[in-house]
PDB file of C-alpha atoms in Angstrom:
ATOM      1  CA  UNK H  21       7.896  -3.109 -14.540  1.00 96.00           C
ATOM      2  CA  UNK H  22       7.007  -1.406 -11.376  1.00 98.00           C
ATOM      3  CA  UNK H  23       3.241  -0.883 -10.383  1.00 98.00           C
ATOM      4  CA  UNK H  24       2.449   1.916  -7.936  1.00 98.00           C
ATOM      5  CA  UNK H  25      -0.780   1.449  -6.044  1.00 98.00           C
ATOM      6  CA  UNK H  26      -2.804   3.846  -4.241  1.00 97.00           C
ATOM      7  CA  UNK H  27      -6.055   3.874  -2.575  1.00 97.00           C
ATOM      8  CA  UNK H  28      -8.410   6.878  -2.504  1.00 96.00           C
ATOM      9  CA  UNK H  29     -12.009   6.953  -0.718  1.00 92.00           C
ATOM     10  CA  UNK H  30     -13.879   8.465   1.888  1.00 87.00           C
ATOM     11  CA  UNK H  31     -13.449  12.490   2.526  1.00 88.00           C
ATOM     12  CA  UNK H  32      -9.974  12.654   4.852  1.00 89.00           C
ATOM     13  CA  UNK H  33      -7.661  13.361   1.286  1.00 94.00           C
ATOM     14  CA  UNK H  34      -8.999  14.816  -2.002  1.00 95.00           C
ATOM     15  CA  UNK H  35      -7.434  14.171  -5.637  1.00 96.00           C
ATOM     16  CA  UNK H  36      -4.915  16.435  -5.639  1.00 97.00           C
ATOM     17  CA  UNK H  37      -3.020  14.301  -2.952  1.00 97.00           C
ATOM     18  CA  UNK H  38      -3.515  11.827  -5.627  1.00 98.00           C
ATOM     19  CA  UNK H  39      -2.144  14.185  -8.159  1.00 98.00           C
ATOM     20  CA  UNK H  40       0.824  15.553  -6.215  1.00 97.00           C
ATOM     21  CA  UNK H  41       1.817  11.917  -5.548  1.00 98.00           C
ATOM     22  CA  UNK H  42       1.741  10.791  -8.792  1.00 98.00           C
ATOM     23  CA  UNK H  43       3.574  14.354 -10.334  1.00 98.00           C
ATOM     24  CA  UNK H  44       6.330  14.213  -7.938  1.00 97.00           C
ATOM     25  CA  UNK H  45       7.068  10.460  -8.331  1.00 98.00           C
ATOM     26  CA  UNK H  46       7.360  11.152 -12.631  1.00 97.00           C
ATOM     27  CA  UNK H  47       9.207  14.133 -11.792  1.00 97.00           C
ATOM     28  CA  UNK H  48      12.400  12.245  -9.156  1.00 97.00           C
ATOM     29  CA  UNK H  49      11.819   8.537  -9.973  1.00 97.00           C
ATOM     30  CA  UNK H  50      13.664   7.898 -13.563  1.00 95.00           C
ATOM     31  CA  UNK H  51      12.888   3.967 -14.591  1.00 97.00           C
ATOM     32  CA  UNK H  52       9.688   2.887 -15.735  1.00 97.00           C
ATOM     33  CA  UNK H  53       6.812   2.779 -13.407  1.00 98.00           C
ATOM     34  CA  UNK H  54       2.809   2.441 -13.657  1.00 98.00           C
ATOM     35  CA  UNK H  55       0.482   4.334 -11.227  1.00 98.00           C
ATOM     36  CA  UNK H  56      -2.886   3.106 -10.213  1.00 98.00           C
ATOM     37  CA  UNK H  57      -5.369   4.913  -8.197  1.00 98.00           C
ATOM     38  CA  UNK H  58      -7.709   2.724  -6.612  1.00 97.00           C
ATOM     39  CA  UNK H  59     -10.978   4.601  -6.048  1.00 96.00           C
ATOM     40  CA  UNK H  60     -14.451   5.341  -5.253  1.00 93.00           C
ATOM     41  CA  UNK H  61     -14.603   8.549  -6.601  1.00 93.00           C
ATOM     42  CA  UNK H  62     -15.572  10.265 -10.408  1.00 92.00           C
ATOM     43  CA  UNK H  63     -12.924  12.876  -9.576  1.00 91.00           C
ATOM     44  CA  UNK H  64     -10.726  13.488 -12.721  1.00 94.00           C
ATOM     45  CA  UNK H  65      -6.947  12.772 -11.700  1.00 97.00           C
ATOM     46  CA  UNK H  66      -3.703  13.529 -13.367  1.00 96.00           C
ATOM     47  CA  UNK H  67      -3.414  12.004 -17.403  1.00 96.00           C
ATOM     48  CA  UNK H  68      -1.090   9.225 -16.557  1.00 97.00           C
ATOM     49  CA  UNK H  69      -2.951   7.669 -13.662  1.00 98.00           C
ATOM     50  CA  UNK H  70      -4.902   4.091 -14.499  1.00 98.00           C
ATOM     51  CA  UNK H  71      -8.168   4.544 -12.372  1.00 97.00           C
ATOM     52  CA  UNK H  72      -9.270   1.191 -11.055  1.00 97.00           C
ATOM     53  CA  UNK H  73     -12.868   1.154  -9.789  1.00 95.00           C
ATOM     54  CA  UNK H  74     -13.168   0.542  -6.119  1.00 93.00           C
ATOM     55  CA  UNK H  75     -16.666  -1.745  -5.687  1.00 83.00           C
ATOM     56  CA  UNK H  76     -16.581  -3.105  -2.554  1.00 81.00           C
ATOM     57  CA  UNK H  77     -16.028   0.011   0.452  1.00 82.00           C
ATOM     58  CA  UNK H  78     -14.564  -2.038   3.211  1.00 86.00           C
ATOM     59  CA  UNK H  79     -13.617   0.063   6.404  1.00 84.00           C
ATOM     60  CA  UNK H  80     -10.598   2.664   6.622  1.00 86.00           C
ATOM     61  CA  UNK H  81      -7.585   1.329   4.809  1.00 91.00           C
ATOM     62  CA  UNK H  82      -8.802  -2.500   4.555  1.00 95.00           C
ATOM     63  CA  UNK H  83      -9.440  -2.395   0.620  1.00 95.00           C
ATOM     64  CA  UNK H  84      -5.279  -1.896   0.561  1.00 97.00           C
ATOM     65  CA  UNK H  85      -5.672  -5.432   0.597  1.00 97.00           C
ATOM     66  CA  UNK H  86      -7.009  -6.224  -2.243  1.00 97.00           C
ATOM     67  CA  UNK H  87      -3.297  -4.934  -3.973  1.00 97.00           C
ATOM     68  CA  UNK H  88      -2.319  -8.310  -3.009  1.00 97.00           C
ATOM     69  CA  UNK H  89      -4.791 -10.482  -5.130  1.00 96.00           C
ATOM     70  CA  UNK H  90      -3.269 -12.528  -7.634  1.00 96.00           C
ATOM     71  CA  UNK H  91      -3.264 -10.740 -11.231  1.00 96.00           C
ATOM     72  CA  UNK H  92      -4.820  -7.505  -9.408  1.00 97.00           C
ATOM     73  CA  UNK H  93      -3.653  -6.125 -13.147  1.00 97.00           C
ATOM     74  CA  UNK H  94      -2.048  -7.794 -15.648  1.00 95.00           C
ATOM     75  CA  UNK H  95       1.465  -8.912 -14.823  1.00 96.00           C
ATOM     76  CA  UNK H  96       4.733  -9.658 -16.558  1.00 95.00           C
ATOM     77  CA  UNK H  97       7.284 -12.346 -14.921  1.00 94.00           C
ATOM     78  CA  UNK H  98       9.428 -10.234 -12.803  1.00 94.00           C
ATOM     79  CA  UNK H  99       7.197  -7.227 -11.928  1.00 97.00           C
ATOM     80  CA  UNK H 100       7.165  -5.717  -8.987  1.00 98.00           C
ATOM     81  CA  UNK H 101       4.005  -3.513  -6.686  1.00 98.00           C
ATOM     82  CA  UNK H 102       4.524  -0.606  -4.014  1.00 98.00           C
ATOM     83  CA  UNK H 103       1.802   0.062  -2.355  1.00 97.00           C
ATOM     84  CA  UNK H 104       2.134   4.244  -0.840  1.00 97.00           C
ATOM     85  CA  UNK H 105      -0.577   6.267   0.894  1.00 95.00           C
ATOM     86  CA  UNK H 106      -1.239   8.838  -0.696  1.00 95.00           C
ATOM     87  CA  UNK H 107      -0.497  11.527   1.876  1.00 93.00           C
ATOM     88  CA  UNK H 108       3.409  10.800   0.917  1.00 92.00           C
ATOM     89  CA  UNK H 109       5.562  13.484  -0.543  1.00 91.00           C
ATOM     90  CA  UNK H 110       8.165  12.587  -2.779  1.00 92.00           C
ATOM     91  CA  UNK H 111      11.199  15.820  -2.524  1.00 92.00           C
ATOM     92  CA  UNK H 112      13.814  13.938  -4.197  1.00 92.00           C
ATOM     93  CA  UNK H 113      14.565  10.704  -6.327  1.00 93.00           C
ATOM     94  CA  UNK H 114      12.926   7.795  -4.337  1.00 95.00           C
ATOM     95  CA  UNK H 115      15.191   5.075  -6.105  1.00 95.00           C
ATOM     96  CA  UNK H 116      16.987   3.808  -3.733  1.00 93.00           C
ATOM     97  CA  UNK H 117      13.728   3.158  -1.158  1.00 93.00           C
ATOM     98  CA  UNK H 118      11.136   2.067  -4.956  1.00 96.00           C
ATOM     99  CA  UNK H 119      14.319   0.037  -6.014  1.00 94.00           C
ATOM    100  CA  UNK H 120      15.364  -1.928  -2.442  1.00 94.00           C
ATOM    101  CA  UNK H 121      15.738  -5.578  -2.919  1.00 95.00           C
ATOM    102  CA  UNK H 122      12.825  -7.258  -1.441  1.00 96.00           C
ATOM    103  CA  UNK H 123      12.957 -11.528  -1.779  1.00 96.00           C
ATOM    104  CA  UNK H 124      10.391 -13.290  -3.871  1.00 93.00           C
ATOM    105  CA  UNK H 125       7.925 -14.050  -0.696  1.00 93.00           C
ATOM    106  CA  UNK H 126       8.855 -11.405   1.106  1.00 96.00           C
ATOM    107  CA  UNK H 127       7.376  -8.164   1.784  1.00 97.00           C
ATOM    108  CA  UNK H 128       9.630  -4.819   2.002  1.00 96.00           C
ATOM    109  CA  UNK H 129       8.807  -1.922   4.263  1.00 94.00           C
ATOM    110  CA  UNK H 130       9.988   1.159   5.902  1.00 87.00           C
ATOM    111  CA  UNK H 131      11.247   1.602   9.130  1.00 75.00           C
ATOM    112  CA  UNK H 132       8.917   2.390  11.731  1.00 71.00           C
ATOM    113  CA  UNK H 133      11.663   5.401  12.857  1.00 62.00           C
ATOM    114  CA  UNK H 134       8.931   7.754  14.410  1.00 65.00           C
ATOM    115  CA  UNK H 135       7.611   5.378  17.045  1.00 66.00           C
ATOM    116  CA  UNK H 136       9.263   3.838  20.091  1.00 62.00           C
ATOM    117  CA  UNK H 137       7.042   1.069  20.290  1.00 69.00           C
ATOM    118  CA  UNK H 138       6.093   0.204  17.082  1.00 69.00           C
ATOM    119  CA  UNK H 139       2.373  -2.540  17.104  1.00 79.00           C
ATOM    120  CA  UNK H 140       4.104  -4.262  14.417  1.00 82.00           C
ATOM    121  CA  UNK H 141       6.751  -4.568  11.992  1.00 80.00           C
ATOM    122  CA  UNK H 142       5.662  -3.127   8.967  1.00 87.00           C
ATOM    123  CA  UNK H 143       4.365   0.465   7.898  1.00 87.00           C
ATOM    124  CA  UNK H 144       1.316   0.417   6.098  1.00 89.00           C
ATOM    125  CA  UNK H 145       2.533   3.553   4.073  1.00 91.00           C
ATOM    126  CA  UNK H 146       4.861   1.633   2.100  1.00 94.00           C
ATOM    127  CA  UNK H 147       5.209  -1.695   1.223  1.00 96.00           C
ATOM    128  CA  UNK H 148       7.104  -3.357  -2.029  1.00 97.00           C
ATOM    129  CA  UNK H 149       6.918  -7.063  -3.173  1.00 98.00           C
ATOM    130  CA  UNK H 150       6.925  -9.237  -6.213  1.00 97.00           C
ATOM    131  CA  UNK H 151       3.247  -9.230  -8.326  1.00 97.00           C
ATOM    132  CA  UNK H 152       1.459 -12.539  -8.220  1.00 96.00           C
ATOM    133  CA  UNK H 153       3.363 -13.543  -5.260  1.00 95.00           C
ATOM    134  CA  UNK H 154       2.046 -13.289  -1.240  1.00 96.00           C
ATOM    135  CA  UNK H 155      -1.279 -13.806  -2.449  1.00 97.00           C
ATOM    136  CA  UNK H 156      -1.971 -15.634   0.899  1.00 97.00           C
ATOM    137  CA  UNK H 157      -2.758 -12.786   2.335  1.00 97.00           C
ATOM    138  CA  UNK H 158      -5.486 -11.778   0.217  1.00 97.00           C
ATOM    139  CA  UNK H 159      -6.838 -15.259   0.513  1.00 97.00           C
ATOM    140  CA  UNK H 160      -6.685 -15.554   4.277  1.00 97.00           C
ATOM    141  CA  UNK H 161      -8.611 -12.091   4.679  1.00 97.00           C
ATOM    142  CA  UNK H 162     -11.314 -13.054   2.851  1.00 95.00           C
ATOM    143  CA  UNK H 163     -12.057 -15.572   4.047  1.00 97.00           C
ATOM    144  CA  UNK H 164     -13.717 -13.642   6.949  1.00 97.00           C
ATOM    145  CA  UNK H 165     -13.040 -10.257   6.472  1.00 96.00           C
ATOM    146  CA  UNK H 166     -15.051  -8.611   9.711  1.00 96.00           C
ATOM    147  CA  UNK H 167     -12.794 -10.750  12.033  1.00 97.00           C
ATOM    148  CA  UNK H 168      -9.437  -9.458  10.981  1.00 97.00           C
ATOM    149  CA  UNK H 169     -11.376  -5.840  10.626  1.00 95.00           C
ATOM    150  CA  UNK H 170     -11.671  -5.839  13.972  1.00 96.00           C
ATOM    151  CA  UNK H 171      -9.241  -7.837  15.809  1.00 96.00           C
ATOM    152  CA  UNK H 172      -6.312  -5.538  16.539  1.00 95.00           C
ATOM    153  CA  UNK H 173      -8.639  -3.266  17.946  1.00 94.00           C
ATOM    154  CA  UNK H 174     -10.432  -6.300  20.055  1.00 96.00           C
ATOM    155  CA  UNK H 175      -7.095  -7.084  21.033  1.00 96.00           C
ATOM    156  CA  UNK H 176      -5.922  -3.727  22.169  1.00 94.00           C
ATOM    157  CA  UNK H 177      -3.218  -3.826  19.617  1.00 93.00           C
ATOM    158  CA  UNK H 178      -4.494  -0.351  18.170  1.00 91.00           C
ATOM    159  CA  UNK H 179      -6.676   2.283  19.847  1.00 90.00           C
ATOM    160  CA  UNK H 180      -9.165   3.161  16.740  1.00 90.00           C
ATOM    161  CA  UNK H 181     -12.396   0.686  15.623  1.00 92.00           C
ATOM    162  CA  UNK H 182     -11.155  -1.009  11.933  1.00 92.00           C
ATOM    163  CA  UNK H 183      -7.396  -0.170  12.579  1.00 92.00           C
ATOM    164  CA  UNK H 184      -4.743  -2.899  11.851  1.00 93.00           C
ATOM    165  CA  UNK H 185      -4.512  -3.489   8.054  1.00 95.00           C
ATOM    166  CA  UNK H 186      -0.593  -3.274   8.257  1.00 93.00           C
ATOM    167  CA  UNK H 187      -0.871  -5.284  11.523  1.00 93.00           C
ATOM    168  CA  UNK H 188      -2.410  -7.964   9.552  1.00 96.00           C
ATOM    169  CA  UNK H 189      -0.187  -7.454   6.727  1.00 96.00           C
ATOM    170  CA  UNK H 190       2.355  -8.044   8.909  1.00 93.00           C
ATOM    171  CA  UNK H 191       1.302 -11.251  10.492  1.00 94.00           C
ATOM    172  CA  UNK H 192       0.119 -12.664   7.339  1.00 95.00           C
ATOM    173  CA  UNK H 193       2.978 -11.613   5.501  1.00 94.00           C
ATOM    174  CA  UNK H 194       5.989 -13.865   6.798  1.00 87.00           C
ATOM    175  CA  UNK H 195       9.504 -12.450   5.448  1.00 91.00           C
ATOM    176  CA  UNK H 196       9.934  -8.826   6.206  1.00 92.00           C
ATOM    177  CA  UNK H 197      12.755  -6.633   4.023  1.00 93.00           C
ATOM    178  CA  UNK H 198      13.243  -3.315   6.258  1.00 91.00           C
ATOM    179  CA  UNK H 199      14.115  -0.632   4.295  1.00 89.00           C
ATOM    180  CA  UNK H 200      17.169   1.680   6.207  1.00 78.00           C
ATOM    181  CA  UNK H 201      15.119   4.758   7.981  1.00 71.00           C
ATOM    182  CA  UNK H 202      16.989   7.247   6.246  1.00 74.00           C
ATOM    183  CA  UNK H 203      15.100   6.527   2.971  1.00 73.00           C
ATOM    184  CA  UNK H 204      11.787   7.939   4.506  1.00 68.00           C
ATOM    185  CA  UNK H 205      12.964  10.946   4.906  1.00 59.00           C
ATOM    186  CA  UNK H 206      15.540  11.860   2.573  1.00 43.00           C
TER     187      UNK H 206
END
């Protein structure tokens, strides 16, 4: 099984990015797929889409993090989690990026492909790895969660306060998979 997760909070997107998101991945995507929303808000969203309660706010997208706990939802052996923004459009069946082979302990990613100098290997829009496994990297966040909040920025690694989830992702991650750049916009 594949499990889609999205975050939604704060007032940059509404629920119908959410909605749009979710339509056009049932419309092009043909296997079997579940979509979470992961959210602060009451807002109604599309009949298909599990609502899991956001409780904790942390700063801008920080709370992706939390896709990486172990048994986040109920897994089956061999299920695997994409994690998308939700300001993604989907034109045209996303198979061959949702279906890329990532390696158990790996993460999988696009291709940074609109940046010369990327600040770090993955793209925060999109990653795909195996449930229950990378766990690590929800462990070693919170364990203090206002130092790796702010440490890219700190650093000078990114130019906006609370920036660098994927950064983090990225070092905590180990094994990247990168995804061919043609896939992001096909």
């Amino acid at each position: 099984m594949l499990h889609i997760f999205t975050l939604y909070y704060g007032n940059r997107f509404t629920k119908d990015n959410v909605n749009n998101l979710y339509k056009q991945i049932k419309k092009h995507y043909k296997s079997e797929f579940t979509f979470y929303c992961y959210t602060d808000k009451k807002d109604k969203l599309a009949s298909g889409i599990k609502i899991i309660k956001l409780e904790e706010k942390l700063l801008e997208a920080w709370n992706k993090i939390d896709f990486f706990k172990k048994d986040f939802v109920k897994y089956s052996k061999g299920d695997m989690c994409i994690t998308m923004d939700i300001d993604q459009e989907i034109v045209n069946d996303p198979t061959p990026l949702f279906d890329m082979d990532v390696p158990e302990n790996a993460i999988g990613s696009l291709n940074k492909w609109w940046t010369l100098e990327p600040t770090c290997e993955l793209d925060g829009a999109f990653y795909k790895w195996h449930a229950n496994t990378l766990t690590e990297i929800y462990d070693i966040f919170n364990r203090d969660p206002m130092k790796w909040m702010t440490k890219y920025w700190k650093e000078g690694v990114v130019t906006i306060p609370y920036y660098g989830e994927q950064n983090f992702v990225s070092d905590a991650s180990g094994l990247h998979v990168e995804a061919p750049p043609h896939l992001a916009a096909r």
